[in-house]
């Protein structure tokens, strides 16, 4: 049974949080510095608005089916506690005067859990999030509750704007909300816990580091890492063609491999991420004939003091590595992981690299066949827990990242299967190229599982037909 106790009093309906409620006028607690990631995101938002395009954000999000006794009042109180603990969720900013250097914090008391009349109405709210529902002067989190009938008590939609919550922070947010709800059921609150470090402090520290001698040293590392190597991106997509000037469109692939990436990594003595990187590198080396491979990946760049904080701590890293053909995939994966750690130690925002190091070669807004890679253990994702209730996460694409130039691959491991979600530019790559790339990945994974001592050179000597077909059906969207 759901305990409501006048929960609708003062609450907005799904998708209808009033701008007047979220208005900064007279309600600003304090101004806060913006991080470099936020600043660049706002710069892009301004460019989109100037071009009369909708702001393109890619929120973290999830939809949960709830069964069992659910206390809506305690849940709403828990949501308020969450905003007090993580002020970045209340950040607002105005784009009317160009790109701001600072944001402002809205009063958490203005936040309301939205109420949908039914699960169908909640689905409409979910679609609104897909349509970039986060506005500059809004709260950076949306939570919608919808009652249901039958055995299901209801459903909860949680979505957070990327400008305030990255993938790593998403698990922290769900953990804290789970704990806040349990505490509220006992008449207590998150305020009892040790405070989390404020993201505004991280933003100020990051801004200071980008104006220090430390940045000079890091730029020297990247000049040595990037300049002497092969032209940026040329080795990634065999057969790719430069698309004509104009708009670009994305194609998406879903594919299920017949193996468990986690188990394969254990058997080869490596990690899922480094094994996926090694297989990618092997395929690109064989297909392009170039020994230098380029991969883009995200990394959590926060220090230990921000381990319990929410914010945008992730950065995109450029990883450049020269393939040693006598390495096994496990050895190549370890070496690639070492290159990732070096990139983390010398992390510089990608936009600064683009500005400082040969802009024509590094500029991401022009076509370049680069590769983005991520691996997620779906069983290890920290999910929402509500004391006394059973929650089932409903599969949804709310957290689908945006297309990057070239190809972007996300491996997700769940149970006994490994799924691949891949995006590519339709103007640069054909459907046949995409299917061959998937089949090549499958072929190399098979080789690794059959013979962990097989070297990259030995793989290159195998049969590599111009077109290879994957075993299972490739789903194109």
CSV table of C-alpha atoms in Angstrom, one decimal:
chain,number,residue,atom,x,y,z
A,1,UNK,CA,0.0,0.0,0.0
A,2,UNK,CA,1.2,3.5,-0.8
A,3,UNK,CA,1.1,6.1,1.9
A,4,UNK,CA,0.3,9.5,0.3
A,5,UNK,CA,-0.8,11.9,3.0
A,6,UNK,CA,-1.4,14.9,0.8
A,7,UNK,CA,1.7,14.3,-1.3
A,8,UNK,CA,0.0,16.1,-4.2
A,9,UNK,CA,-0.3,19.3,-2.3
A,10,UNK,CA,2.1,21.7,-4.0
A,11,UNK,CA,3.5,19.1,-6.4
A,12,UNK,CA,3.8,19.6,-10.1
A,13,UNK,CA,2.3,17.0,-12.5
A,14,UNK,CA,4.6,15.0,-14.7
A,15,UNK,CA,6.6,17.2,-17.0
A,16,UNK,CA,5.1,20.4,-15.6
A,17,UNK,CA,7.6,21.8,-13.1
A,18,UNK,CA,6.9,25.5,-13.2
A,19,UNK,CA,9.6,27.8,-14.4
A,20,UNK,CA,8.4,30.3,-11.8
A,21,UNK,CA,9.2,27.8,-9.1
A,22,UNK,CA,12.7,27.3,-10.5
A,23,UNK,CA,13.3,31.0,-11.1
A,24,UNK,CA,16.6,32.2,-9.6
A,25,UNK,CA,15.1,35.6,-8.8
A,26,UNK,CA,15.3,36.2,-5.0
A,27,UNK,CA,16.1,32.5,-4.5
A,28,UNK,CA,19.8,32.3,-5.1
A,29,UNK,CA,21.7,30.8,-2.2
A,30,UNK,CA,25.1,31.5,-3.6
A,31,UNK,CA,27.1,31.6,-6.8
A,32,UNK,CA,29.3,28.6,-7.5
A,33,UNK,CA,32.2,28.1,-10.0
A,34,UNK,CA,31.6,25.9,-13.0
A,35,UNK,CA,34.0,23.1,-13.9
A,36,UNK,CA,35.8,23.0,-17.2
A,37,UNK,CA,33.4,20.2,-18.3
A,38,UNK,CA,30.4,22.3,-17.4
A,39,UNK,CA,31.8,25.4,-19.2
A,40,UNK,CA,32.4,23.5,-22.4
A,41,UNK,CA,28.9,21.9,-22.3
A,42,UNK,CA,27.4,25.4,-21.9
A,43,UNK,CA,29.4,26.7,-24.8
A,44,UNK,CA,28.0,23.9,-26.9
A,45,UNK,CA,24.5,24.6,-25.6
A,46,UNK,CA,24.8,28.3,-26.7
A,47,UNK,CA,26.0,27.2,-30.1
A,48,UNK,CA,22.9,24.9,-30.4
A,49,UNK,CA,20.5,27.6,-29.4
A,50,UNK,CA,22.1,30.1,-31.8
A,51,UNK,CA,21.5,27.6,-34.6
A,52,UNK,CA,17.9,27.0,-33.5
A,53,UNK,CA,18.7,23.5,-32.6
A,54,UNK,CA,17.4,21.7,-29.4
A,55,UNK,CA,19.9,21.4,-26.6
A,56,UNK,CA,21.3,17.9,-27.0
A,57,UNK,CA,21.9,16.4,-23.5
A,58,UNK,CA,22.3,12.7,-22.6
A,59,UNK,CA,21.0,12.2,-19.1
A,60,UNK,CA,21.7,9.4,-16.7
A,61,UNK,CA,18.5,7.7,-16.0
A,62,UNK,CA,16.5,4.7,-15.0
A,63,UNK,CA,12.9,3.5,-14.6
A,64,UNK,CA,12.0,1.2,-11.7
A,65,UNK,CA,9.0,-1.0,-11.1
A,66,UNK,CA,8.1,-1.0,-7.4
A,67,UNK,CA,6.2,-3.7,-5.5
A,68,UNK,CA,5.5,-3.7,-1.8
A,69,UNK,CA,4.7,-1.0,0.8
A,70,UNK,CA,6.0,2.3,-0.5
A,71,UNK,CA,5.9,5.5,1.6
A,72,UNK,CA,5.7,8.4,-0.9
A,73,UNK,CA,6.1,11.0,1.8
A,74,UNK,CA,9.3,9.4,3.1
A,75,UNK,CA,10.5,9.2,-0.5
A,76,UNK,CA,9.9,12.8,-1.2
A,77,UNK,CA,11.7,13.8,2.1
A,78,UNK,CA,14.6,11.6,1.0
A,79,UNK,CA,14.8,13.3,-2.3
A,80,UNK,CA,15.0,16.7,-0.5
A,81,UNK,CA,17.8,15.3,1.7
A,82,UNK,CA,19.6,14.2,-1.4
A,83,UNK,CA,19.6,17.7,-2.9
A,84,UNK,CA,20.9,19.2,0.4
A,85,UNK,CA,23.7,16.7,0.4
A,86,UNK,CA,24.7,17.3,-3.2
A,87,UNK,CA,24.1,20.9,-4.1
A,88,UNK,CA,25.2,20.4,-7.7
A,89,UNK,CA,21.8,18.9,-8.3
A,90,UNK,CA,20.2,22.3,-7.7
A,91,UNK,CA,22.6,24.2,-10.0
A,92,UNK,CA,21.1,26.7,-12.5
A,93,UNK,CA,22.5,29.1,-15.0
A,94,UNK,CA,21.3,31.6,-17.5
A,95,UNK,CA,22.4,31.6,-21.2
A,96,UNK,CA,20.9,35.0,-21.9
A,97,UNK,CA,24.3,36.8,-21.5
A,98,UNK,CA,26.6,34.3,-23.2
A,99,UNK,CA,28.4,31.5,-21.6
A,100,UNK,CA,28.5,32.0,-17.8
A,101,UNK,CA,31.6,31.5,-15.6
A,102,UNK,CA,29.5,30.6,-12.6
A,103,UNK,CA,26.2,29.0,-11.8
A,104,UNK,CA,23.8,29.6,-8.9
A,105,UNK,CA,22.1,27.2,-6.5
A,106,UNK,CA,18.4,27.0,-6.3
A,107,UNK,CA,16.7,26.4,-3.0
A,108,UNK,CA,16.2,22.6,-2.5
A,109,UNK,CA,12.8,23.4,-0.9
A,110,UNK,CA,11.5,24.3,-4.3
A,111,UNK,CA,12.1,20.8,-5.7
A,112,UNK,CA,9.1,18.5,-6.0
A,113,UNK,CA,8.8,14.9,-6.9
A,114,UNK,CA,6.5,14.9,-9.9
A,115,UNK,CA,3.4,12.8,-9.9
A,116,UNK,CA,2.1,11.0,-13.0
A,117,UNK,CA,-1.5,9.8,-13.1
A,118,UNK,CA,-0.5,6.4,-14.5
A,119,UNK,CA,2.3,4.4,-15.9
A,120,UNK,CA,1.4,5.6,-19.3
A,121,UNK,CA,1.8,9.2,-18.2
A,122,UNK,CA,5.1,8.3,-16.7
A,123,UNK,CA,6.2,6.9,-20.1
A,124,UNK,CA,5.4,10.3,-21.6
A,125,UNK,CA,7.6,11.9,-19.0
A,126,UNK,CA,10.4,9.5,-20.0
A,127,UNK,CA,10.0,10.5,-23.6
A,128,UNK,CA,10.2,14.2,-22.5
A,129,UNK,CA,13.6,13.4,-20.9
A,130,UNK,CA,14.7,11.9,-24.2
A,131,UNK,CA,13.7,15.2,-25.8
A,132,UNK,CA,16.3,17.1,-23.7
A,133,UNK,CA,13.9,18.2,-21.0
A,134,UNK,CA,16.6,19.8,-18.8
A,135,UNK,CA,16.6,23.6,-19.2
A,136,UNK,CA,19.5,25.8,-18.0
A,137,UNK,CA,17.4,27.2,-15.1
A,138,UNK,CA,16.0,23.9,-14.0
A,139,UNK,CA,17.0,21.6,-11.3
A,140,UNK,CA,19.4,19.0,-12.7
A,141,UNK,CA,17.4,16.0,-11.5
A,142,UNK,CA,13.9,14.9,-12.3
A,143,UNK,CA,12.0,12.3,-10.3
A,144,UNK,CA,8.5,11.1,-11.2
A,145,UNK,CA,6.3,8.7,-9.4
A,146,UNK,CA,3.4,6.9,-11.0
A,147,UNK,CA,0.9,4.6,-9.2
A,148,UNK,CA,0.0,1.3,-10.8
A,149,UNK,CA,-2.6,-1.5,-10.5
A,150,UNK,CA,-2.4,-5.2,-9.9
A,151,UNK,CA,0.7,-6.6,-8.3
A,152,UNK,CA,2.8,-3.6,-9.2
A,153,UNK,CA,2.6,-0.7,-6.7
A,154,UNK,CA,4.0,1.8,-9.1
A,155,UNK,CA,7.0,3.1,-11.1
A,156,UNK,CA,9.7,5.6,-10.5
A,157,UNK,CA,11.6,7.6,-13.2
A,158,UNK,CA,14.9,9.1,-12.1
A,159,UNK,CA,16.9,11.2,-14.6
A,160,UNK,CA,19.8,13.5,-14.0
A,161,UNK,CA,21.4,16.0,-16.4
A,162,UNK,CA,24.9,15.2,-17.5
A,163,UNK,CA,26.1,18.6,-16.4
A,164,UNK,CA,25.6,17.5,-12.8
A,165,UNK,CA,25.8,13.7,-12.7
A,166,UNK,CA,28.2,11.6,-14.7
A,167,UNK,CA,28.2,7.8,-14.9
A,168,UNK,CA,30.4,7.3,-11.8
A,169,UNK,CA,28.3,9.8,-9.8
A,170,UNK,CA,25.1,8.0,-10.8
A,171,UNK,CA,25.9,5.1,-8.5
A,172,UNK,CA,26.7,7.5,-5.6
A,173,UNK,CA,23.4,9.2,-6.2
A,174,UNK,CA,21.3,6.0,-6.1
A,175,UNK,CA,23.2,4.7,-3.1
A,176,UNK,CA,22.5,8.0,-1.2
A,177,UNK,CA,18.9,8.1,-2.2
A,178,UNK,CA,18.5,4.5,-1.0
A,179,UNK,CA,20.0,5.3,2.3
A,180,UNK,CA,18.0,8.6,2.7
A,181,UNK,CA,14.7,6.7,2.2
A,182,UNK,CA,15.6,4.1,4.8
A,183,UNK,CA,16.6,6.8,7.3
A,184,UNK,CA,13.4,8.8,6.7
A,185,UNK,CA,11.4,5.6,7.4
A,186,UNK,CA,13.0,5.7,10.8
A,187,UNK,CA,12.5,9.4,11.4
A,188,UNK,CA,16.1,10.3,10.6
A,189,UNK,CA,17.9,12.0,7.7
A,190,UNK,CA,21.1,12.1,5.6
A,191,UNK,CA,22.3,15.1,7.6
A,192,UNK,CA,23.5,12.7,10.3
A,193,UNK,CA,26.1,11.3,7.9
A,194,UNK,CA,29.6,12.8,7.3
A,195,UNK,CA,29.1,15.5,4.6
A,196,UNK,CA,30.2,14.8,1.1
A,197,UNK,CA,32.8,17.1,-0.5
A,198,UNK,CA,31.0,19.8,-2.6
A,199,UNK,CA,31.5,19.6,-6.3
A,200,UNK,CA,31.9,23.4,-6.4
A,201,UNK,CA,35.2,22.9,-4.5
A,202,UNK,CA,36.3,20.5,-7.2
A,203,UNK,CA,35.4,23.0,-9.9
A,204,UNK,CA,37.4,25.7,-8.2
A,205,UNK,CA,40.4,23.4,-7.7
A,206,UNK,CA,40.2,22.3,-11.4
A,207,UNK,CA,40.1,25.8,-12.6
A,208,UNK,CA,43.1,26.8,-10.6
A,209,UNK,CA,45.1,23.7,-11.9
A,210,UNK,CA,44.4,24.7,-15.5
A,211,UNK,CA,46.2,28.1,-14.8
A,212,UNK,CA,49.2,26.6,-13.1
A,213,UNK,CA,52.6,25.3,-14.0
A,214,UNK,CA,51.2,21.8,-13.7
A,215,UNK,CA,49.3,22.3,-17.0
A,216,UNK,CA,52.6,23.2,-18.8
A,217,UNK,CA,54.1,19.8,-17.7
A,218,UNK,CA,51.1,17.9,-18.8
A,219,UNK,CA,51.0,19.6,-22.2
A,220,UNK,CA,54.7,18.6,-22.7
A,221,UNK,CA,53.7,15.0,-22.1
A,222,UNK,CA,51.0,15.2,-24.7
A,223,UNK,CA,53.2,16.8,-27.3
A,224,UNK,CA,55.6,13.9,-26.9
A,225,UNK,CA,52.8,11.4,-27.0
A,226,UNK,CA,50.8,12.7,-30.0
A,227,UNK,CA,53.1,14.5,-32.4
A,228,UNK,CA,55.6,11.8,-33.4
A,229,UNK,CA,53.0,9.2,-34.0
A,230,UNK,CA,50.8,8.5,-37.0
A,231,UNK,CA,48.2,11.1,-38.1
A,232,UNK,CA,45.5,11.2,-35.6
A,233,UNK,CA,42.7,8.7,-36.2
A,234,UNK,CA,43.9,7.3,-39.6
A,235,UNK,CA,44.3,3.8,-38.2
A,236,UNK,CA,40.8,3.4,-36.8
A,237,UNK,CA,38.3,2.7,-39.5
A,238,UNK,CA,39.4,0.7,-42.5
A,239,UNK,CA,37.2,1.6,-45.5
A,240,UNK,CA,35.8,4.8,-44.0
A,241,UNK,CA,35.2,7.6,-46.4
A,242,UNK,CA,35.1,11.3,-45.7
A,243,UNK,CA,31.5,12.4,-45.7
A,244,UNK,CA,30.3,15.5,-47.6
A,245,UNK,CA,29.9,18.7,-45.8
A,246,UNK,CA,26.6,19.1,-44.0
A,247,UNK,CA,24.6,17.4,-41.3
A,248,UNK,CA,25.7,13.9,-40.1
A,249,UNK,CA,23.4,11.1,-39.0
A,250,UNK,CA,24.0,8.2,-36.7
A,251,UNK,CA,23.3,4.5,-37.2
A,252,UNK,CA,23.2,2.2,-34.2
A,253,UNK,CA,23.9,-1.5,-33.8
A,254,UNK,CA,23.0,-3.9,-31.1
A,255,UNK,CA,24.7,-7.3,-31.0
A,256,UNK,CA,24.9,-10.2,-28.5
A,257,UNK,CA,28.1,-12.2,-28.4
A,258,UNK,CA,28.0,-15.9,-27.2
A,259,UNK,CA,30.4,-15.4,-24.4
A,260,UNK,CA,30.8,-13.8,-21.0
A,261,UNK,CA,33.3,-10.9,-21.2
A,262,UNK,CA,33.9,-11.1,-17.4
A,263,UNK,CA,34.7,-14.8,-17.6
A,264,UNK,CA,36.9,-14.4,-20.7
A,265,UNK,CA,38.9,-11.7,-18.8
A,266,UNK,CA,39.4,-14.0,-15.8
A,267,UNK,CA,40.6,-16.8,-18.1
A,268,UNK,CA,43.1,-14.6,-19.8
A,269,UNK,CA,44.3,-13.0,-16.6
A,270,UNK,CA,43.2,-9.5,-17.5
A,271,UNK,CA,40.3,-7.1,-16.9
A,272,UNK,CA,37.2,-6.8,-19.1
A,273,UNK,CA,38.1,-3.3,-20.2
A,274,UNK,CA,41.7,-4.1,-21.1
A,275,UNK,CA,40.6,-7.2,-22.9
A,276,UNK,CA,38.1,-5.3,-25.0
A,277,UNK,CA,40.7,-2.6,-25.7
A,278,UNK,CA,43.2,-5.3,-26.8
A,279,UNK,CA,40.7,-7.0,-29.2
A,280,UNK,CA,39.8,-3.6,-30.6
A,281,UNK,CA,43.4,-2.7,-31.1
A,282,UNK,CA,44.1,-6.1,-32.8
A,283,UNK,CA,41.2,-5.7,-35.3
A,284,UNK,CA,42.2,-2.1,-36.2
A,285,UNK,CA,45.9,-3.1,-36.5
A,286,UNK,CA,45.1,-6.0,-38.9
A,287,UNK,CA,42.6,-4.1,-40.9
A,288,UNK,CA,44.5,-0.8,-41.3
A,289,UNK,CA,48.1,-2.1,-41.3
A,290,UNK,CA,49.1,0.6,-38.9
A,291,UNK,CA,50.8,-0.2,-35.6
A,292,UNK,CA,49.6,2.9,-33.8
A,293,UNK,CA,46.1,2.7,-32.4
A,294,UNK,CA,44.0,5.5,-31.0
A,295,UNK,CA,41.2,5.0,-28.5
A,296,UNK,CA,39.1,7.4,-26.6
A,297,UNK,CA,37.7,6.4,-23.2
A,298,UNK,CA,36.2,8.0,-20.2
A,299,UNK,CA,37.9,8.0,-16.8
A,300,UNK,CA,36.9,9.1,-13.3
A,301,UNK,CA,39.4,11.9,-12.5
A,302,UNK,CA,38.2,12.8,-9.0
A,303,UNK,CA,40.5,12.4,-6.0
A,304,UNK,CA,39.8,10.2,-3.0
A,305,UNK,CA,38.3,13.2,-1.2
A,306,UNK,CA,35.4,13.3,-3.7
A,307,UNK,CA,34.7,9.5,-3.7
A,308,UNK,CA,31.3,10.1,-2.0
A,309,UNK,CA,30.4,13.2,-4.1
A,310,UNK,CA,28.1,13.8,-7.0
A,311,UNK,CA,29.2,15.8,-10.0
A,312,UNK,CA,30.8,15.7,-13.5
A,313,UNK,CA,34.2,14.3,-12.7
A,314,UNK,CA,34.6,12.2,-15.8
A,315,UNK,CA,37.0,13.2,-18.6
A,316,UNK,CA,37.5,11.8,-22.1
A,317,UNK,CA,41.0,10.6,-22.6
A,318,UNK,CA,43.0,10.2,-25.8
A,319,UNK,CA,45.0,6.9,-25.6
A,320,UNK,CA,47.7,6.5,-28.2
A,321,UNK,CA,49.6,3.2,-28.2
A,322,UNK,CA,52.0,1.4,-30.5
A,323,UNK,CA,51.0,-2.3,-30.9
A,324,UNK,CA,53.8,-4.8,-30.2
A,325,UNK,CA,53.0,-7.6,-32.6
A,326,UNK,CA,54.7,-10.2,-30.4
A,327,UNK,CA,52.3,-9.5,-27.5
A,328,UNK,CA,49.4,-11.7,-26.7
A,329,UNK,CA,46.0,-10.0,-26.3
A,330,UNK,CA,46.5,-10.1,-22.5
A,331,UNK,CA,49.9,-8.5,-22.8
A,332,UNK,CA,48.6,-5.9,-25.2
A,333,UNK,CA,45.6,-5.2,-22.9
A,334,UNK,CA,48.0,-4.7,-19.9
A,335,UNK,CA,50.2,-2.3,-22.0
A,336,UNK,CA,47.1,-0.4,-23.2
A,337,UNK,CA,45.9,-0.1,-19.6
A,338,UNK,CA,49.3,1.4,-18.7
A,339,UNK,CA,48.8,4.0,-21.5
A,340,UNK,CA,45.4,4.8,-19.9
A,341,UNK,CA,46.9,5.3,-16.5
A,342,UNK,CA,49.6,7.6,-18.1
A,343,UNK,CA,46.8,9.6,-19.7
A,344,UNK,CA,44.9,9.8,-16.3
A,345,UNK,CA,48.1,11.0,-14.6
A,346,UNK,CA,48.5,13.7,-17.3
A,347,UNK,CA,44.9,14.4,-17.8
A,348,UNK,CA,44.1,17.6,-19.8
A,349,UNK,CA,40.6,18.4,-21.0
A,350,UNK,CA,40.3,17.3,-24.6
A,351,UNK,CA,39.2,20.8,-25.7
A,352,UNK,CA,42.5,22.2,-24.5
A,353,UNK,CA,44.4,19.6,-26.5
A,354,UNK,CA,42.3,20.5,-29.5
A,355,UNK,CA,43.2,24.2,-29.0
A,356,UNK,CA,46.9,23.7,-28.3
A,357,UNK,CA,48.1,20.7,-30.3
A,358,UNK,CA,47.6,20.9,-34.1
A,359,UNK,CA,43.9,21.9,-34.1
A,360,UNK,CA,43.3,20.6,-37.6
A,361,UNK,CA,44.2,17.1,-36.5
A,362,UNK,CA,42.5,17.1,-33.1
A,363,UNK,CA,39.4,19.1,-33.8
A,364,UNK,CA,36.4,16.8,-32.9
A,365,UNK,CA,33.8,18.9,-34.7
A,366,UNK,CA,35.3,18.0,-38.0
A,367,UNK,CA,35.2,14.5,-39.3
A,368,UNK,CA,37.8,12.1,-38.1
A,369,UNK,CA,37.5,8.4,-37.9
A,370,UNK,CA,38.3,7.9,-34.2
A,371,UNK,CA,37.1,5.2,-31.8
A,372,UNK,CA,35.5,5.5,-28.4
A,373,UNK,CA,35.3,2.5,-26.1
A,374,UNK,CA,33.6,1.8,-22.8
A,375,UNK,CA,32.9,-1.4,-20.9
A,376,UNK,CA,30.2,-1.8,-18.2
A,377,UNK,CA,29.5,-4.6,-15.9
A,378,UNK,CA,25.7,-4.3,-15.6
A,379,UNK,CA,25.5,-6.7,-12.7
A,380,UNK,CA,28.0,-4.5,-10.8
A,381,UNK,CA,26.0,-1.3,-11.3
A,382,UNK,CA,24.7,0.1,-8.0
A,383,UNK,CA,20.9,0.2,-8.3
A,384,UNK,CA,18.3,1.9,-6.3
A,385,UNK,CA,17.1,0.0,-3.1
A,386,UNK,CA,14.0,1.0,-1.2
A,387,UNK,CA,13.6,-0.6,2.2
A,388,UNK,CA,10.6,-3.0,2.3
A,389,UNK,CA,10.1,-2.8,-1.4
A,390,UNK,CA,11.2,-4.9,-4.4
A,391,UNK,CA,12.5,-2.9,-7.3
A,392,UNK,CA,13.0,-4.1,-10.9
A,393,UNK,CA,14.9,-1.9,-13.3
A,394,UNK,CA,13.1,-1.5,-16.6
A,395,UNK,CA,15.4,-1.5,-19.6
A,396,UNK,CA,15.6,1.9,-21.1
A,397,UNK,CA,18.0,4.0,-23.3
A,398,UNK,CA,17.9,7.1,-21.0
A,399,UNK,CA,21.6,6.8,-20.3
A,400,UNK,CA,22.7,6.1,-23.9
A,401,UNK,CA,25.7,8.3,-24.6
A,402,UNK,CA,25.8,10.6,-27.6
A,403,UNK,CA,27.5,9.8,-30.9
A,404,UNK,CA,31.1,10.7,-31.2
A,405,UNK,CA,32.9,11.1,-34.5
A,406,UNK,CA,33.7,7.8,-36.1
A,407,UNK,CA,32.7,4.7,-34.1
A,408,UNK,CA,31.6,4.4,-30.4
A,409,UNK,CA,31.4,1.0,-28.8
A,410,UNK,CA,29.9,0.2,-25.4
A,411,UNK,CA,30.3,-3.4,-24.1
A,412,UNK,CA,27.8,-4.4,-21.4
A,413,UNK,CA,28.3,-7.7,-19.5
A,414,UNK,CA,25.2,-9.2,-17.9
A,415,UNK,CA,25.0,-12.9,-16.9
A,416,UNK,CA,26.4,-15.3,-19.5
A,417,UNK,CA,26.3,-12.9,-22.4
A,418,UNK,CA,28.1,-9.8,-23.6
A,419,UNK,CA,26.2,-7.2,-25.5
A,420,UNK,CA,27.6,-4.6,-27.9
A,421,UNK,CA,26.0,-1.2,-28.5
A,422,UNK,CA,27.8,0.5,-31.3
A,423,UNK,CA,27.2,3.9,-33.1
A,424,UNK,CA,28.8,5.0,-36.3
A,425,UNK,CA,28.4,7.8,-38.8
A,426,UNK,CA,26.2,6.7,-41.7
A,427,UNK,CA,28.0,9.1,-44.0
A,428,UNK,CA,31.4,7.7,-43.2
A,429,UNK,CA,30.8,3.9,-42.9
A,430,UNK,CA,28.5,1.5,-44.7
A,431,UNK,CA,26.3,-1.1,-43.2
A,432,UNK,CA,28.7,-3.8,-44.6
A,433,UNK,CA,31.6,-2.1,-42.9
A,434,UNK,CA,29.8,-2.1,-39.6
A,435,UNK,CA,28.8,-5.8,-39.8
A,436,UNK,CA,32.4,-6.8,-40.8
A,437,UNK,CA,33.8,-4.8,-37.8
A,438,UNK,CA,31.4,-6.7,-35.5
A,439,UNK,CA,32.3,-10.0,-37.0
A,440,UNK,CA,36.1,-9.2,-36.7
A,441,UNK,CA,35.6,-8.4,-33.0
A,442,UNK,CA,33.8,-11.7,-32.6
A,443,UNK,CA,36.5,-13.6,-34.5
A,444,UNK,CA,39.3,-12.2,-32.4
A,445,UNK,CA,37.4,-12.9,-29.1
A,446,UNK,CA,37.1,-16.5,-30.4
A,447,UNK,CA,40.8,-16.7,-31.0
A,448,UNK,CA,41.6,-15.4,-27.6
A,449,UNK,CA,39.3,-17.9,-25.9
A,450,UNK,CA,40.7,-20.8,-27.9
A,451,UNK,CA,44.4,-19.9,-27.5
A,452,UNK,CA,45.4,-17.2,-24.9
A,453,UNK,CA,49.0,-17.4,-26.1
A,454,UNK,CA,48.2,-16.5,-29.7
A,455,UNK,CA,50.2,-13.3,-30.5
A,456,UNK,CA,48.9,-10.3,-32.5
A,457,UNK,CA,51.3,-11.3,-35.4
A,458,UNK,CA,49.8,-14.8,-35.5
A,459,UNK,CA,46.3,-13.3,-35.6
A,460,UNK,CA,47.3,-11.2,-38.5
A,461,UNK,CA,48.4,-14.3,-40.4
A,462,UNK,CA,45.0,-15.9,-40.1
A,463,UNK,CA,42.2,-15.6,-42.7
A,464,UNK,CA,40.9,-12.1,-42.9
A,465,UNK,CA,38.4,-11.9,-45.7
A,466,UNK,CA,37.4,-8.6,-47.1
A,467,UNK,CA,33.9,-9.1,-45.6
A,468,UNK,CA,33.2,-11.3,-42.6
A,469,UNK,CA,29.7,-12.2,-41.3
A,470,UNK,CA,28.9,-12.3,-37.6
A,471,UNK,CA,27.3,-15.5,-36.3
A,472,UNK,CA,24.2,-13.9,-34.8
A,473,UNK,CA,21.8,-11.3,-36.1
A,474,UNK,CA,23.0,-7.7,-36.1
A,475,UNK,CA,20.2,-5.3,-35.2
A,476,UNK,CA,20.4,-1.9,-36.9
A,477,UNK,CA,18.4,1.1,-35.8
